[in-house]
Amino acid sequence: MSLVAPAREPFAAKSSVFDLRWIFEFAIHGVLFVCTAISVITTVGIVVVLLFESLQFFREVSVWEFLTGTRWSPLLKPQHFGVLPLFCGTFLVAGGSALIAVPLGLATAIYLSEYASPLVREVVKPMLEVLAGIPSVVYGYLAVVFVSPLIRDTIPSADLFNAANACVVVGIMILPMVVSLSEDVLQSVPNSLREGAYALGANKLDVTLGVILPAAMSGIMAACLLAIARAVGETMAVTLAAGATPNMTLNPFEGIQTMTAYIVQVSQGDTPAGTLEYRTIFAVGLALFVSTLVLNVFARWILLRVEEKYE
Amino acid sequence: MSETGSTNFPLKMSTALPNRAAMSSAAEMAGQSKKVVTRELDFFYGIHQALYNISLDIPEHRVTALIGPSGCGKSTFLRCLNRMNDMIDGINVRGEVLLDGINIYHRGTDVVELRKRVGMVFQKSNPFPKSIYENVAYGPRVAGVRQRSVLDEMVEKCLRQSALWDEVQNRLNDSALQLSGGQQQRLCIARALATSPEVLLMDEPASALDPKSTAAIEELIFDLKATYTIVIVTHNMQQAARVSDQTAFFYEGHLIEVGATNEIFTNPLEKQTEDYITGRFG
Amino acid sequence: MSLTNGPHGRPYAKLASRMFALFCAGATWLCVTILMLLLWNVVSYGWDSLSWEYINRFPSRFAEKAGIKPALVGSLYLIGLTALFSVPIGVGTAIYLEEYAPKNRWRTIVQINIANLAGVPSIVYGILGLGLFVRAMQLNRSLMAGALTLTLVVLPIVILAAQESLRAVPSTIRQASYALGATRWQTVWCQLLPAALPGIMTGVILALSRALGEAAPLVAIGAATYVRFLPEDIVNDEFTALPLQIYTWTDQPQKGFHEVAAAGIVVLLVVLICINALAVILRYRFSKNKQ
Ligand SMILES: Nc1ncnc2c1ncn2[C@@H]1O[C@H](COP(=O)(O)OP(=O)(O)OP(=O)(O)O)[C@@H](O)[C@H]1O
Ligand SMILES: [Mg+2]
């Protein structure tokens, strides 16, 4: 069974840089690096494209007017370039949908995390995933065809397309996100905390509301912020549901327009490229990008702190 | 130490247990050519220094055992010899490791080539989640062997060498994960042999095995040393005494003592060594 | 103290606890009911319009004659091209970040960047696509421009899923491979990718499902909404897609178009289910091969 070791030249340093294998490895490394660079370039691209056109926009419209003006009518004479109505519309929808999604989602998350049997979880979680996978245009359709008549039946004075419409469908849309993110947070609360409280004779309600929720609070806040960011960026559903009238109002039964819906409106129209009207979409896009970025970064920052706390 | 090292163990060793390894004397060791030499090797995990100034000669075609309490740096030292430590972030190596007289930490060293020549068997068996055949053929494949017949031959040869052939010859295409722990470990040895290494590093290869599998692996090590230079880490004193020609005792990152196995076990020069191998440690 | 929560304790504690559990359970089942209701409504509404002619016809100004063929074909092209671009780039990025990149500050920055890209609204990608692909690269409103834009939208999803599944491969496999003298790429290609494949595929399916349903970026790059031909040239011809077509029909005031839109949604959901089923089958096949 003896085996003669194959004769070999003594161990040496890398024979040659031009060794085929090393060229191949080097090439692969380069290709992978380029792939990674693409995501960085994307970010740079977004910022450059938005800034480039926005700067030209802000040459003609002052930043001050844009940020504080309360009327938005770039496509009609007389033109007004105050973004606040769009901003207001966006956050009316985002806030309203959060009002629906957060209590419902949180209760669902608590049920799934603290009460439900494994079987129920096995059934409900995939269903929520299905809910999360339904495209936003479908929600837009539901708003137009089902929700809008329903609201008009209840409140006859409501506009045909209104913010409440959008709130309902966007609320349902971000619901799965609230559930799955909050459930993760609840699950990450150490079991020792639960057991400690039960050992003191607390019942399930005491433990859930008195111990687990407070411990998970900041994580749940982050989850809500992420969901709100999603609602802010939501486009097709709100375009179909909320109407197209920039409106500085907090009445959910009036027609409004969000930032995203405005971008859709201009993109669909025949505004020639290079005009001031056309550039408004980049300025609004920039405002939208910054809003969602701030929300996302803030939420991630909170989550990061939560993770550190439990490590 | 565990119960395996009884108090009067060194004396019993030389008489009661068959000790083929002990026949190689210190004089013979000195004449043997040195395969691997470390010179003043320091090793750092970040700021934590794990090895201090290790200078050790590893003779060719001999079995060198590394012993010492847990956490003393045996695995770290072993991984220095084929630069597996390179995969850990923030490490730092000072000093030299010479393989056939050439420093493997020299800039421009082909680490891949190095690892083909210095094979390794890990403490916990870690077969790939593939067939038995593919596990053994992996080394030759990545080295560029394509011919099926050559691979077949190689696989059979290595499985025979690691005393696994008889057990698996009829199910080479089964998943390696279906093998028992001992079989998996021998498969990992076969896999390491398939790259035809010159040096074989074994980190507690038998620590998770039953006595029978352990005996099989010890038998194997004895057979393999004709062809390979072997460095083995073990916590089992009897095992070290049975299989090795040279023994090195590590303590808290320092190399305390090194010498021919029979001398280390019968007549250690250092008090710490004696305490450790007799189980009076700590 | 009594074990039955007698008068010393809080008399309503048990009741409150029960009620709360009921409330939470109610919320959960409400979610599930909503889902069921929605799907049922859409399907029942669109069922009558659904027919082979509907699938095989071009859109029309009359709801009864409207068909979905160009949108369906456009969508299939789109997700095919998007997969073609996003899978290699996304998986490549994940491999680079997990296996090649030194763990330094730059890597952290890139990682944060990708997480944030995942949160950027898709319409913003549409604006980027408009500026970059449609105008700067002169791809006009072609399938190529649409697919490249959607690639950017779904890339973070692919990257994050692939990274996670690569990270889940036990490091002992990595070590064993390197110890046998495999190069980095050999280790990735022969060991890590096969082990991570199921997870990567799940991510890819998720990404493609998203790409299939996205209308906003396509609207922003100015994709057509009324197309009476099938795209033949992917860099010149205009195209439309299922969600875009559904959007256009829903936006019409006539009820007839709403029914056509519902039928379109059924088609869209069926395609979605097909993609997901394909993933399940593929995963099953892969896991069987491994045995
Ligand atoms: N990846 C690592 N990062 C940081 N420190 C490490 C790492 N691996 C080992 N160490 C430290 O280096 C020292 C030596 O560890 P090593 O694994 O070499 O010990 P050992 O002698 O093999 O122990 P054992 O017999 O338990 O396997 C220990 O203090 C350990 O904590
Ligand atoms: Mg060790």
JSON list of N, CA and C in Angstrom, two decimals, chain A residues 2 33 68 73 80 85 91 118 135 159 183 198 220 226 240 243 292-293 301 304:
[
{"chain": "A", "resi": 2, "resn": "SER", "atom": "N", "xyz": [2.17, 1.04, -0.05]},
{"chain": "A", "resi": 2, "resn": "SER", "atom": "CA", "xyz": [3.01, 2.23, 0.02]},
{"chain": "A", "resi": 2, "resn": "SER", "atom": "C", "xyz": [2.87, 3.04, -1.26]},
{"chain": "A", "resi": 33, "resn": "PHE", "atom": "N", "xyz": [-15.85, 43.08, -9.06]},
{"chain": "A", "resi": 33, "resn": "PHE", "atom": "CA", "xyz": [-15.71, 44.44, -8.55]},
{"chain": "A", "resi": 33, "resn": "PHE", "atom": "C", "xyz": [-16.60, 45.39, -9.36]},
{"chain": "A", "resi": 68, "resn": "THR", "atom": "N", "xyz": [-41.69, 76.66, 0.26]},
{"chain": "A", "resi": 68, "resn": "THR", "atom": "CA", "xyz": [-42.67, 77.25, 1.16]},
{"chain": "A", "resi": 68, "resn": "THR", "atom": "C", "xyz": [-43.96, 77.66, 0.47]},
{"chain": "A", "resi": 73, "resn": "SER", "atom": "N", "xyz": [-49.14, 74.72, -9.33]},
{"chain": "A", "resi": 73, "resn": "SER", "atom": "CA", "xyz": [-49.86, 74.62, -10.60]},
{"chain": "A", "resi": 73, "resn": "SER", "atom": "C", "xyz": [-48.90, 74.92, -11.74]},
{"chain": "A", "resi": 80, "resn": "HIS", "atom": "N", "xyz": [-47.63, 78.32, -10.43]},
{"chain": "A", "resi": 80, "resn": "HIS", "atom": "CA", "xyz": [-47.16, 78.40, -9.05]},
{"chain": "A", "resi": 80, "resn": "HIS", "atom": "C", "xyz": [-46.30, 77.18, -8.78]},
{"chain": "A", "resi": 85, "resn": "PRO", "atom": "N", "xyz": [-48.32, 71.67, -1.23]},
{"chain": "A", "resi": 85, "resn": "PRO", "atom": "CA", "xyz": [-49.54, 70.87, -1.41]},
{"chain": "A", "resi": 85, "resn": "PRO", "atom": "C", "xyz": [-49.23, 69.41, -1.74]},
{"chain": "A", "resi": 91, "resn": "PHE", "atom": "N", "xyz": [-48.01, 63.19, 2.68]},
{"chain": "A", "resi": 91, "resn": "PHE", "atom": "CA", "xyz": [-47.98, 62.78, 4.08]},
{"chain": "A", "resi": 91, "resn": "PHE", "atom": "C", "xyz": [-49.37, 62.54, 4.66]},
{"chain": "A", "resi": 118, "resn": "PRO", "atom": "N", "xyz": [-48.12, 27.22, 16.32]},
{"chain": "A", "resi": 118, "resn": "PRO", "atom": "CA", "xyz": [-47.24, 27.11, 15.14]},
{"chain": "A", "resi": 118, "resn": "PRO", "atom": "C", "xyz": [-48.04, 26.89, 13.86]},
{"chain": "A", "resi": 135, "resn": "PRO", "atom": "N", "xyz": [-49.02, 43.37, -6.78]},
{"chain": "A", "resi": 135, "resn": "PRO", "atom": "CA", "xyz": [-48.51, 44.62, -7.36]},
{"chain": "A", "resi": 135, "resn": "PRO", "atom": "C", "xyz": [-49.38, 45.82, -6.98]},
{"chain": "A", "resi": 159, "resn": "ASP", "atom": "N", "xyz": [-65.20, 63.59, -2.40]},
{"chain": "A", "resi": 159, "resn": "ASP", "atom": "CA", "xyz": [-64.86, 63.63, -3.82]},
{"chain": "A", "resi": 159, "resn": "ASP", "atom": "C", "xyz": [-64.80, 62.20, -4.35]},
{"chain": "A", "resi": 183, "resn": "GLU", "atom": "N", "xyz": [-42.93, 41.65, 13.81]},
{"chain": "A", "resi": 183, "resn": "GLU", "atom": "CA", "xyz": [-42.81, 40.31, 14.37]},
{"chain": "A", "resi": 183, "resn": "GLU", "atom": "C", "xyz": [-41.34, 39.95, 14.61]},
{"chain": "A", "resi": 198, "resn": "TYR", "atom": "N", "xyz": [-43.15, 36.14, 33.73]},
{"chain": "A", "resi": 198, "resn": "TYR", "atom": "CA", "xyz": [-44.10, 35.08, 34.07]},
{"chain": "A", "resi": 198, "resn": "TYR", "atom": "C", "xyz": [-43.80, 34.52, 35.45]},
{"chain": "A", "resi": 220, "resn": "ILE", "atom": "N", "xyz": [-40.13, 48.61, 16.89]},
{"chain": "A", "resi": 220, "resn": "ILE", "atom": "CA", "xyz": [-41.44, 48.74, 16.24]},
{"chain": "A", "resi": 220, "resn": "ILE", "atom": "C", "xyz": [-41.57, 50.10, 15.58]},
{"chain": "A", "resi": 226, "resn": "LEU", "atom": "N", "xyz": [-40.23, 52.55, 8.37]},
{"chain": "A", "resi": 226, "resn": "LEU", "atom": "CA", "xyz": [-39.93, 51.91, 7.09]},
{"chain": "A", "resi": 226, "resn": "LEU", "atom": "C", "xyz": [-41.22, 51.76, 6.26]},
{"chain": "A", "resi": 240, "resn": "LEU", "atom": "N", "xyz": [-54.05, 56.44, -8.93]},
{"chain": "A", "resi": 240, "resn": "LEU", "atom": "CA", "xyz": [-55.40, 56.06, -9.33]},
{"chain": "A", "resi": 240, "resn": "LEU", "atom": "C", "xyz": [-56.44, 56.48, -8.30]},
{"chain": "A", "resi": 243, "resn": "GLY", "atom": "N", "xyz": [-56.76, 61.06, -6.87]},
{"chain": "A", "resi": 243, "resn": "GLY", "atom": "CA", "xyz": [-57.08, 62.19, -7.71]},
{"chain": "A", "resi": 243, "resn": "GLY", "atom": "C", "xyz": [-55.85, 62.92, -8.18]},
{"chain": "A", "resi": 292, "resn": "THR", "atom": "N", "xyz": [-37.82, 60.03, 1.47]},
{"chain": "A", "resi": 292, "resn": "THR", "atom": "CA", "xyz": [-37.74, 58.60, 1.78]},
{"chain": "A", "resi": 292, "resn": "THR", "atom": "C", "xyz": [-36.38, 58.23, 2.35]},
{"chain": "A", "resi": 293, "resn": "LEU", "atom": "N", "xyz": [-35.34, 58.90, 1.84]},
{"chain": "A", "resi": 293, "resn": "LEU", "atom": "CA", "xyz": [-34.01, 58.59, 2.35]},
{"chain": "A", "resi": 293, "resn": "LEU", "atom": "C", "xyz": [-33.91, 58.91, 3.83]},
{"chain": "A", "resi": 301, "resn": "TRP", "atom": "N", "xyz": [-31.08, 53.44, 11.47]},
{"chain": "A", "resi": 301, "resn": "TRP", "atom": "CA", "xyz": [-30.26, 53.86, 12.61]},
{"chain": "A", "resi": 301, "resn": "TRP", "atom": "C", "xyz": [-30.87, 53.31, 13.90]},
{"chain": "A", "resi": 304, "resn": "LEU", "atom": "N", "xyz": [-30.31, 49.58, 14.12]},
{"chain": "A", "resi": 304, "resn": "LEU", "atom": "CA", "xyz": [-28.92, 49.28, 14.44]},
{"chain": "A", "resi": 304, "resn": "LEU", "atom": "C", "xyz": [-28.69, 49.39, 15.94]}
]
